Coordinates of C-alpha atoms and ligand atoms in Angstrom, one line a residue:
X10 CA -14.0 26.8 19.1
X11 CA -16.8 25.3 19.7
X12 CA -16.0 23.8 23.1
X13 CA -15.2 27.3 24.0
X14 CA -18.8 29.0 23.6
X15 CA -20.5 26.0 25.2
X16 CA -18.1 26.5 28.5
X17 CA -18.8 30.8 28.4
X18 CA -22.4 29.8 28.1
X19 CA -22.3 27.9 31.4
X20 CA -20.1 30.3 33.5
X21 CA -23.4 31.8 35.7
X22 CA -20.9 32.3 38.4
X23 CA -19.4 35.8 37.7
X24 CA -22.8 36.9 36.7
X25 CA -23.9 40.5 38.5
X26 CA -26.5 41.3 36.0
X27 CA -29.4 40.5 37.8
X28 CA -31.9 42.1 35.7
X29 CA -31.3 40.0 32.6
X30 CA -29.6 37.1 33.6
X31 CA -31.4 33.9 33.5
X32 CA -33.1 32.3 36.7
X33 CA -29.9 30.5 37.6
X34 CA -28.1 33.7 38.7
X35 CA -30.3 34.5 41.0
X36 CA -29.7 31.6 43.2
X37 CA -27.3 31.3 46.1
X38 CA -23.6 30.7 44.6
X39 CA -23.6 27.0 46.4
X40 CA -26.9 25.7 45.5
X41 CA -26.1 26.8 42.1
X42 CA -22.8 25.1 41.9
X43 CA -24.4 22.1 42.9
X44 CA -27.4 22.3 40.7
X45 CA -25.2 23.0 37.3
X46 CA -23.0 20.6 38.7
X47 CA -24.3 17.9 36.5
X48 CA -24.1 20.7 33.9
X49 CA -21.2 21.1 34.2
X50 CA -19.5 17.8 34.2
X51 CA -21.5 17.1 30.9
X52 CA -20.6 19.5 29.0
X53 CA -16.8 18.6 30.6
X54 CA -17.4 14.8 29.7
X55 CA -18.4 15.8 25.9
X56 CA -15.7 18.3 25.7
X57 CA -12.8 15.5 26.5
X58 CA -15.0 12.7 24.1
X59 CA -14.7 15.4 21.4
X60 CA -11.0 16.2 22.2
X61 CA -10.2 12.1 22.4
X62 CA -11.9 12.5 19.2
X63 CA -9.5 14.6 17.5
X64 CA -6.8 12.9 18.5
X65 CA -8.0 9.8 17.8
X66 CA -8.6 10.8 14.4
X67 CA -5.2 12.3 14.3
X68 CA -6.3 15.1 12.4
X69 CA -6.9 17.6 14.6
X70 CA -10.2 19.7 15.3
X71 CA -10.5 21.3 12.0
X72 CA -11.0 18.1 10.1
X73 CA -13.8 17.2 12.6
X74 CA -15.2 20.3 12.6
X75 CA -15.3 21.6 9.2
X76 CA -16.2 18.4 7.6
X77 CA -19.3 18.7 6.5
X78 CA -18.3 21.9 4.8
X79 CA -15.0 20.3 2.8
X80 CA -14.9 16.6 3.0
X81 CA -17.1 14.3 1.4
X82 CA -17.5 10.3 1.8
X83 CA -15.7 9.4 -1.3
X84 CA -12.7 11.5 -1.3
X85 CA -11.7 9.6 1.6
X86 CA -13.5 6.0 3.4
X87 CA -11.2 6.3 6.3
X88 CA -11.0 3.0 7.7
X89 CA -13.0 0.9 5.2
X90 CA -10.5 -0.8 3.6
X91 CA -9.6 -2.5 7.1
X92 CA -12.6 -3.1 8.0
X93 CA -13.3 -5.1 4.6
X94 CA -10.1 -6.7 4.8
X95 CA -10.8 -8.0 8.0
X96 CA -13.3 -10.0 6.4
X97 CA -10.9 -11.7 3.8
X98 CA -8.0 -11.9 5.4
X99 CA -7.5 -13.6 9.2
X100 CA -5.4 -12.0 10.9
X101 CA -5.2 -8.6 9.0
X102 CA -2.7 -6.3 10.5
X103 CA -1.1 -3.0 9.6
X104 CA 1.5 -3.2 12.4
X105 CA 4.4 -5.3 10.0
X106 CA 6.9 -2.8 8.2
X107 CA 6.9 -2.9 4.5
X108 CA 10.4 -3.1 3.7
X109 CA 12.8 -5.1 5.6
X110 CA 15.4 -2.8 8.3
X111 CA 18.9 -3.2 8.9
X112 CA 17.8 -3.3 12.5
X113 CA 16.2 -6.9 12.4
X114 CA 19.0 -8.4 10.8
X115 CA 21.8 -6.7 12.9
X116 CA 21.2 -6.1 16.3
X117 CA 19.2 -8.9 17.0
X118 CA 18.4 -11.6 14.7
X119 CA 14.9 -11.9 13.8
X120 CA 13.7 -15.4 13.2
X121 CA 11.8 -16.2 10.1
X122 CA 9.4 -19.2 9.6
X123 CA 10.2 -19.2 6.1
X124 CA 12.8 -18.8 3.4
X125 CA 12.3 -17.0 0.3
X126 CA 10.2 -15.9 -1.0
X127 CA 7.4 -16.1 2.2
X128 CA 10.3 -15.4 4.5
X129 CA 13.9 -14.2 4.7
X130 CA 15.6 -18.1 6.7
X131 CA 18.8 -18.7 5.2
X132 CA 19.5 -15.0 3.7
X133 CA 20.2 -13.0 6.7
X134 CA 23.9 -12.8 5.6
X135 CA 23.3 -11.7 1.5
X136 CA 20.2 -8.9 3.7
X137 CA 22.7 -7.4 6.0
X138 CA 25.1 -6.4 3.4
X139 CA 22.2 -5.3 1.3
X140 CA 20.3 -3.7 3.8
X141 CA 23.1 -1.2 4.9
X142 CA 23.3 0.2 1.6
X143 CA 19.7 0.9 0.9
X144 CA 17.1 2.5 3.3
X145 CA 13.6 1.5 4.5
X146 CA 11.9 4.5 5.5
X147 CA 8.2 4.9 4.1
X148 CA 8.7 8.8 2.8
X149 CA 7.9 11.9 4.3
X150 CA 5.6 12.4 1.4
X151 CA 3.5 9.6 2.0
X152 CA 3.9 9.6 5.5
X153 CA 1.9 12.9 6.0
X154 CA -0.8 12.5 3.2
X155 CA -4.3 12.3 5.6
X156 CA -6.1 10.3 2.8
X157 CA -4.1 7.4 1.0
X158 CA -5.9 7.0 -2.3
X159 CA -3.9 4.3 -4.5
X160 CA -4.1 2.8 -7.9
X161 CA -2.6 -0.4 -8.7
X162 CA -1.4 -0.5 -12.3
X163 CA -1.1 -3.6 -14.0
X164 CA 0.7 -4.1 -17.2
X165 CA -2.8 -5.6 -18.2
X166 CA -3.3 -4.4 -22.4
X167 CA -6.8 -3.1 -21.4
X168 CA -4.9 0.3 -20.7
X169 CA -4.3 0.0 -24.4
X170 CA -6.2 3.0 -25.8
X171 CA -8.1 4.0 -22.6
X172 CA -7.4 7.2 -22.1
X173 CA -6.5 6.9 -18.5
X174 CA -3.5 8.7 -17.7
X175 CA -4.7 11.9 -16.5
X176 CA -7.3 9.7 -13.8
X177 CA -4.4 7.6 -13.0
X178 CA -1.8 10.4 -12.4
X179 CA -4.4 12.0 -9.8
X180 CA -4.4 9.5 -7.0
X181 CA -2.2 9.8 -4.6
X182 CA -0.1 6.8 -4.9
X183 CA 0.0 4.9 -8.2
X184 CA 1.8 1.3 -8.0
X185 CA 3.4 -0.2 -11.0
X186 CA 4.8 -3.2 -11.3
X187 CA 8.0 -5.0 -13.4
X188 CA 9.5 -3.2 -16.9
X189 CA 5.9 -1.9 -17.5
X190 CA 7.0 1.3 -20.1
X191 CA 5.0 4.9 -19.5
X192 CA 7.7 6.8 -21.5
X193 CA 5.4 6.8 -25.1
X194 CA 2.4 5.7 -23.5
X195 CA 1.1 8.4 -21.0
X196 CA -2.1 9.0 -22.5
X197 CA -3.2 5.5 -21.4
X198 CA -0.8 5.0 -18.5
X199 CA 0.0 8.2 -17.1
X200 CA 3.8 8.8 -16.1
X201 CA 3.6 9.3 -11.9
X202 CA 5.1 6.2 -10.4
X203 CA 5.4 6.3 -6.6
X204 CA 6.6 2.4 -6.1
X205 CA 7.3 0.5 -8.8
X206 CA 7.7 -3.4 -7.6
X207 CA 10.2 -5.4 -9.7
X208 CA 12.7 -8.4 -9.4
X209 CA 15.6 -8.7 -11.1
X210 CA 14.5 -10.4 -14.5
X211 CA 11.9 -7.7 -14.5
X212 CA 13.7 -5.3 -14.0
X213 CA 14.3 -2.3 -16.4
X214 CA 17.3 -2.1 -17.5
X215 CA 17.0 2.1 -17.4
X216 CA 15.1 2.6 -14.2
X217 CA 15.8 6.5 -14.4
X218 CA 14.0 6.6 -17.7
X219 CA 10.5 4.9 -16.8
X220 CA 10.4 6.4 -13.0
X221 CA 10.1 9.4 -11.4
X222 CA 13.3 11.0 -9.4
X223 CA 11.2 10.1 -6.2
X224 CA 9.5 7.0 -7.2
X225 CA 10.7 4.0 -4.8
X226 CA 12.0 1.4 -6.8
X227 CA 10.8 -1.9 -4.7
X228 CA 12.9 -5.3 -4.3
X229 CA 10.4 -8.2 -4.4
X230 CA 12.7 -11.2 -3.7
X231 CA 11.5 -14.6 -4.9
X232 CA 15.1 -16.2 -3.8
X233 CA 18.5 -15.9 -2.8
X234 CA 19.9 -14.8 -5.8
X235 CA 17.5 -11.7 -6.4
X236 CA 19.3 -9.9 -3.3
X237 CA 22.7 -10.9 -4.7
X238 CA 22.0 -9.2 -8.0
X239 CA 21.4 -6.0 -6.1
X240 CA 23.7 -6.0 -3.6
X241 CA 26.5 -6.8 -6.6
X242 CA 24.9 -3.9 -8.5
X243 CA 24.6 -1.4 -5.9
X244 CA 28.1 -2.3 -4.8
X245 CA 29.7 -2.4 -8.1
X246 CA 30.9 -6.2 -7.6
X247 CA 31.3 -9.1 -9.5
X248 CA 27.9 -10.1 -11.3
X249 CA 26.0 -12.9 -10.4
X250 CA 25.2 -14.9 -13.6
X251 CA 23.5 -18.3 -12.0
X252 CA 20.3 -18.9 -10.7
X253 CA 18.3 -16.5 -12.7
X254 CA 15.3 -17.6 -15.5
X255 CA 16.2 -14.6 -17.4
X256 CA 19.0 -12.7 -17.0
X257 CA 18.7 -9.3 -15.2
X258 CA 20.9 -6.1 -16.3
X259 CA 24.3 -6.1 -15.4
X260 CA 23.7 -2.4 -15.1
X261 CA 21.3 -1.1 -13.3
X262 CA 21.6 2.4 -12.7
X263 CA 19.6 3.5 -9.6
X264 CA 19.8 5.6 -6.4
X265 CA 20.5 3.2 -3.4
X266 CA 18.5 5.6 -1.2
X267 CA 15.2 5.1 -3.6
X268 CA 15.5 1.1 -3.0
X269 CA 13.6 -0.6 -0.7
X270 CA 13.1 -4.6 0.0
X271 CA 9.4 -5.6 0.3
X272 CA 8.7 -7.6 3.2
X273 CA 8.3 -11.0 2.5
X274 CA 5.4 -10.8 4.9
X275 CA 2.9 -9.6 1.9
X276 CA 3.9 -12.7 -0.5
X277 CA 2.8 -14.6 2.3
X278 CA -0.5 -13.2 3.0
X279 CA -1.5 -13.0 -1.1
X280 CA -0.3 -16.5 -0.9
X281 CA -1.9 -18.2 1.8
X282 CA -4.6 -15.8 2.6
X283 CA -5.7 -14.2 -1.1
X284 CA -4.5 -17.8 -3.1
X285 CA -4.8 -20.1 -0.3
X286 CA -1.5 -22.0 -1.2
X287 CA -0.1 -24.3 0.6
X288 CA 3.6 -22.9 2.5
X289 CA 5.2 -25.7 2.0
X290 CA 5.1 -27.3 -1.8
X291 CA 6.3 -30.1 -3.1
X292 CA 9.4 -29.6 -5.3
X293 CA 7.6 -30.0 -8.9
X294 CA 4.2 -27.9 -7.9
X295 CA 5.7 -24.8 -7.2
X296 CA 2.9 -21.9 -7.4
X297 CA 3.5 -18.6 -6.7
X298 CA 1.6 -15.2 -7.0
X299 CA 2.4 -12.5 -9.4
X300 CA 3.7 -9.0 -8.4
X301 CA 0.3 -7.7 -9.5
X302 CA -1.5 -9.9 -6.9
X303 CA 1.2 -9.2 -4.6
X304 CA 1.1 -5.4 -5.2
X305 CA -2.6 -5.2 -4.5
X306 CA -2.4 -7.2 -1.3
X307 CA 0.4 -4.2 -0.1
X308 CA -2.0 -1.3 -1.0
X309 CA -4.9 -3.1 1.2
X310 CA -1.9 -2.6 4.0
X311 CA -0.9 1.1 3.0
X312 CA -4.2 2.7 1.6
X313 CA -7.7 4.5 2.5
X314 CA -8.9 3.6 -0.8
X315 CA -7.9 1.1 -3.8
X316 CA -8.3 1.1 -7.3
X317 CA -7.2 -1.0 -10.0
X318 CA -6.3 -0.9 -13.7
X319 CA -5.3 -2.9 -16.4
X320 CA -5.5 -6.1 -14.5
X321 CA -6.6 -9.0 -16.6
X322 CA -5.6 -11.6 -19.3
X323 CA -7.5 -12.7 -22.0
X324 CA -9.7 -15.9 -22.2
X325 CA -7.7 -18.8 -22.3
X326 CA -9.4 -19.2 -25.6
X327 CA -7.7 -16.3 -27.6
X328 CA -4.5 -17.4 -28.4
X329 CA -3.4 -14.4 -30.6
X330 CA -4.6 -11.2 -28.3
X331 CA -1.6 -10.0 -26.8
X332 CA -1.5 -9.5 -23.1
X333 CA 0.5 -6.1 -22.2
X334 CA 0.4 -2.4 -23.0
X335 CA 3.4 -2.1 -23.9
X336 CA 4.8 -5.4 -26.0
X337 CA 3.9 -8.6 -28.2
X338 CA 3.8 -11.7 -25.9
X339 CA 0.5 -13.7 -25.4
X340 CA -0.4 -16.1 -23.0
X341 CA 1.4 -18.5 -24.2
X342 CA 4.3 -17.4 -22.7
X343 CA 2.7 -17.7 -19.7
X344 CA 2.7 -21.1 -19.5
X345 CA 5.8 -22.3 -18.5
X346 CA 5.6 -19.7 -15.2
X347 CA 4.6 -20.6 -11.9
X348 CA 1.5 -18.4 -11.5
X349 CA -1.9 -19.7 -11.7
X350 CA -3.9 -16.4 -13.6
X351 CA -7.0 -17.8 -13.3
X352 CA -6.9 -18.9 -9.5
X353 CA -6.0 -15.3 -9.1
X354 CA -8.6 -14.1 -11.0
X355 CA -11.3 -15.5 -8.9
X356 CA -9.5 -13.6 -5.7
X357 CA -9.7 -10.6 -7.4
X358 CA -13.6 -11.2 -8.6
X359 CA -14.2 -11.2 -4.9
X360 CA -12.3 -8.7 -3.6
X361 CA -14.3 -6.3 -6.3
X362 CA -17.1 -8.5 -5.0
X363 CA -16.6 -7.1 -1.1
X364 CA -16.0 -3.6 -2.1
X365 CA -12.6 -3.8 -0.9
X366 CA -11.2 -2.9 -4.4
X367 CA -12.8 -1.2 -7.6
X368 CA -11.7 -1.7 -11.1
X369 CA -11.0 1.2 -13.6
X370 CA -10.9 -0.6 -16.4
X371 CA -12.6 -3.7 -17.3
X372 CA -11.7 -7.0 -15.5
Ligands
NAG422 C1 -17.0 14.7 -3.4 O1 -15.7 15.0 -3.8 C2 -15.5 14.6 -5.2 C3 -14.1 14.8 -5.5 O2 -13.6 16.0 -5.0 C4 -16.4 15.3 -6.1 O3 -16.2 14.9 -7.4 C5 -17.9 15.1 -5.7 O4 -18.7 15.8 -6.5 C6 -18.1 15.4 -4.2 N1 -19.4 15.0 -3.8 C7 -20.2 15.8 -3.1 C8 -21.6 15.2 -2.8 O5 -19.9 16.9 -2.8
NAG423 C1 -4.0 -15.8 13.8 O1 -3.1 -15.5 14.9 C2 -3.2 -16.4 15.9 C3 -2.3 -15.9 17.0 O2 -1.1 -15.4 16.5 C4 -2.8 -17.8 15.4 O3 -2.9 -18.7 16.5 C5 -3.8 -18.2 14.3 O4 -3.4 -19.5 13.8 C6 -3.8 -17.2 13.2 N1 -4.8 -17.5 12.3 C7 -4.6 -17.6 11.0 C8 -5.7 -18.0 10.1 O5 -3.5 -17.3 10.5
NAG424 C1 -5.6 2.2 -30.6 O1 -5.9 3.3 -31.4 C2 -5.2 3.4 -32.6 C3 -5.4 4.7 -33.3 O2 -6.7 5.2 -33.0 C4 -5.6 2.2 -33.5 O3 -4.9 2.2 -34.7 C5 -5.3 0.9 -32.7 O4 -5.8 -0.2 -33.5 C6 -6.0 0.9 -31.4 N1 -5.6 -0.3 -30.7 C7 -6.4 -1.1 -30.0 C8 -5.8 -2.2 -29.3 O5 -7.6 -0.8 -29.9
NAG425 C1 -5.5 -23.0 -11.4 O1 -6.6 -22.5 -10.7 C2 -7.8 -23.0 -11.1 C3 -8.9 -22.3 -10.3 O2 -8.7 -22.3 -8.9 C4 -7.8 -24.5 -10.8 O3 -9.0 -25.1 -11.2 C5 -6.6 -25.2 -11.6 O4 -6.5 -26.5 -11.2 C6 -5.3 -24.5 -11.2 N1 -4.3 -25.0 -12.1 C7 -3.2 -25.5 -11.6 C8 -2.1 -25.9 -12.7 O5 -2.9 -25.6 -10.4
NAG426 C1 -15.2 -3.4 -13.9 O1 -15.4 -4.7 -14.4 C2 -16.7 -5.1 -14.7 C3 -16.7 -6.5 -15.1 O2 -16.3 -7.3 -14.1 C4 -17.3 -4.2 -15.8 O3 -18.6 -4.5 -16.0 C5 -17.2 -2.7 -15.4 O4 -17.6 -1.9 -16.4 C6 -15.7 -2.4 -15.0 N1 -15.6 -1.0 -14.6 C7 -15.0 -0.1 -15.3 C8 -15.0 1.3 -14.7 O5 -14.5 -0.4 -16.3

């Protein structure tokens, strides 16, 4: 609209009011062209900046236009989040997929540097019989939101008593991560769940009960054996029993169309970007991050905005306080797993440090 009046404001040329027009009427049609000439092209230069704008934006003139009016800076820091990240991680790039495609294990067969669980060498077979089954799509309903305003939610037990829910139900994507419960605890939790990320000893074993209908219930795959426990689920076949540190359900009842495989890419950025891990270990150190870390590092790659809650363990010092929500295990039982909580800690002080994330509840 407003390139419009600025064009009729310059158009002299039909003018035969020559009483009240302005002194540039007056003059010979020519001389006139070429004197507005510059004008002209200007207000013709501005007009396409303005237009590239838009586009560029790719939210059409009204967001441009009427910002001021409707918008505000912290309902949505377009762009910050990348520009941040760019700092932290070499390399950043939003180009890779999230979730693994049929199409790069069937048609042509992607190489990968690594096998599980930075890359996907060695189980292209077990992914192609997977993959055909479940879908990769990112959802219409995320696809079109103009502002991407996530919240990570750990299982941290900070959430206990917080009063959080109703905060945490109004961004626009909330993560969660493994078995955490919200059935009982909404209050602290809240009970919208867009991706839940999970492998298959963390599974729950009633992912209709803790999820929403639409809620995308994401494969994190730390080795061979975690696709072949889905693809034997999803295809009702024989169980796999072996080469688990728990064991998984045996029944796991969930639509195939709501799964997704995470790609393998975003264990290794939080691992040799956020963690700074070696990619290859020796047998005996084997270090790997959590799905909270990992989770995080995935919104940085989907979202305009990040927030984080119930993240966190205890000191190392207090050997009774518990450290989920939702059950009684301490950190204790955190010893014998191959995640470093402290050496994640410290990424996460200084992504809170940068800006790049902010914490809802005490970390
Ligand atoms: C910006 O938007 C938020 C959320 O809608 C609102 O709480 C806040 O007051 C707004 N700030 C200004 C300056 O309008
Ligand atoms: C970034 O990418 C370039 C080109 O792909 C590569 O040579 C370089 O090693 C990468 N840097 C890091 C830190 O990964
Ligand atoms: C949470 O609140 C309940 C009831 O007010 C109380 O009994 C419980 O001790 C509180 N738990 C924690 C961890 O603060
Ligand atoms: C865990 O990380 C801390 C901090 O980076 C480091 O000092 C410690 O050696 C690490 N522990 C192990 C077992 O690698
Ligand atoms: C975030 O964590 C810091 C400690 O690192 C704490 O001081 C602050 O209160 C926390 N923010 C919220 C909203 O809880």
């Amino acid at each position: 609209m407003i390139h419009f009046s600025l064009f009729s404001s310059l158009q002299p040329t039909g003018g035969h009011n020559e009483t009240s027009g302005p002194r540039l009427i007056l003059l010979p049609p020519r001389k006139m062209i070429n004197k507005s000439r510059g004008k002209i092209l200007g207000v013709l230069a501005l007009f396409l900046v303005v237009v590239w704008y838009a586009i560029y934006r790719e939210d059409g003139y009204t967001q441009l236009f009427y910002f001021p009016a409707q918008e505000n800076k912290t309902t949505c820091p377009l762009g910050e989040v990348e520009k941040k990240a760019v700092q932290l991680i070499a390399n950043y790039s939003r180009e890779q997929p999230l979730f693994l495609q049929l199409k790069d294990y069937f048609w042509v067969k992607t190489p990968s540097l690594y096998e599980l669980p930075y890359g996907t060498k060695g189980s292209e077979d077990v992914l192609l019989r997977l993959l055909s089954i479940t879908h990769y799509s990112v959802p219409e309903s995320i696809q079109r939101l103009k502002c991407r305003r996530c919240a990570v939610v750990g299982n941290g037990h900070r959430l206990r008593n917080s009063s959080m829910g109703e905060t945490i139900d109004a961004y626009d994507i909330v993560i969660r991560l493994n078995n955490a419960p919200v059935h009982g605890y909404e209050q602290d939790v809240g009970s919208k769940t867009t991706m839940r990320l999970f492998y298959p000893e963390s599974a729950h074993f009633n992912p209709r009960r803790e999820n929403n209908p639409e809620t995308l219930l994401v494969l994190v795959p730390f080795k061979p054996a975690d696709f072949q426990w889905l693809e034997a689920i999803l295809n009702d076949k024989k169980r796999v029993r072996k080469g688990f540190w728990k064991q998984p359900p045996l029944i796991w009842d969930a639509d195939p169309q709501r799964v997704r495989v995470l790609n393998p890419y975003f264990m290794e950025v939080t691992a040799a970007k956020l963690l700074n891990l070696p990619m290859k270990q020796p047998r005996k150190v084997k270090q790997k991050p959590t799905t909270g870390l990992l989770a995080i590092t995935l919104a940085l790659h989907l979202c305009d905005l990040v927030h984080i809650a119930g993240f966190g363990y205890p000191d190392l010092a207090n050997k009774k306080q518990t450290i989920h929500y939702y059950e009684q295990i301490t950190l204790k039982s955190m010893a014998a797993s191959e995640h470093n909580v402290s050496h994640e800690a410290m990424a996460i002080k200084r992504m809170l440090e940068l800006g790049l994330l902010k914490n809802l509840t005490y970390f």
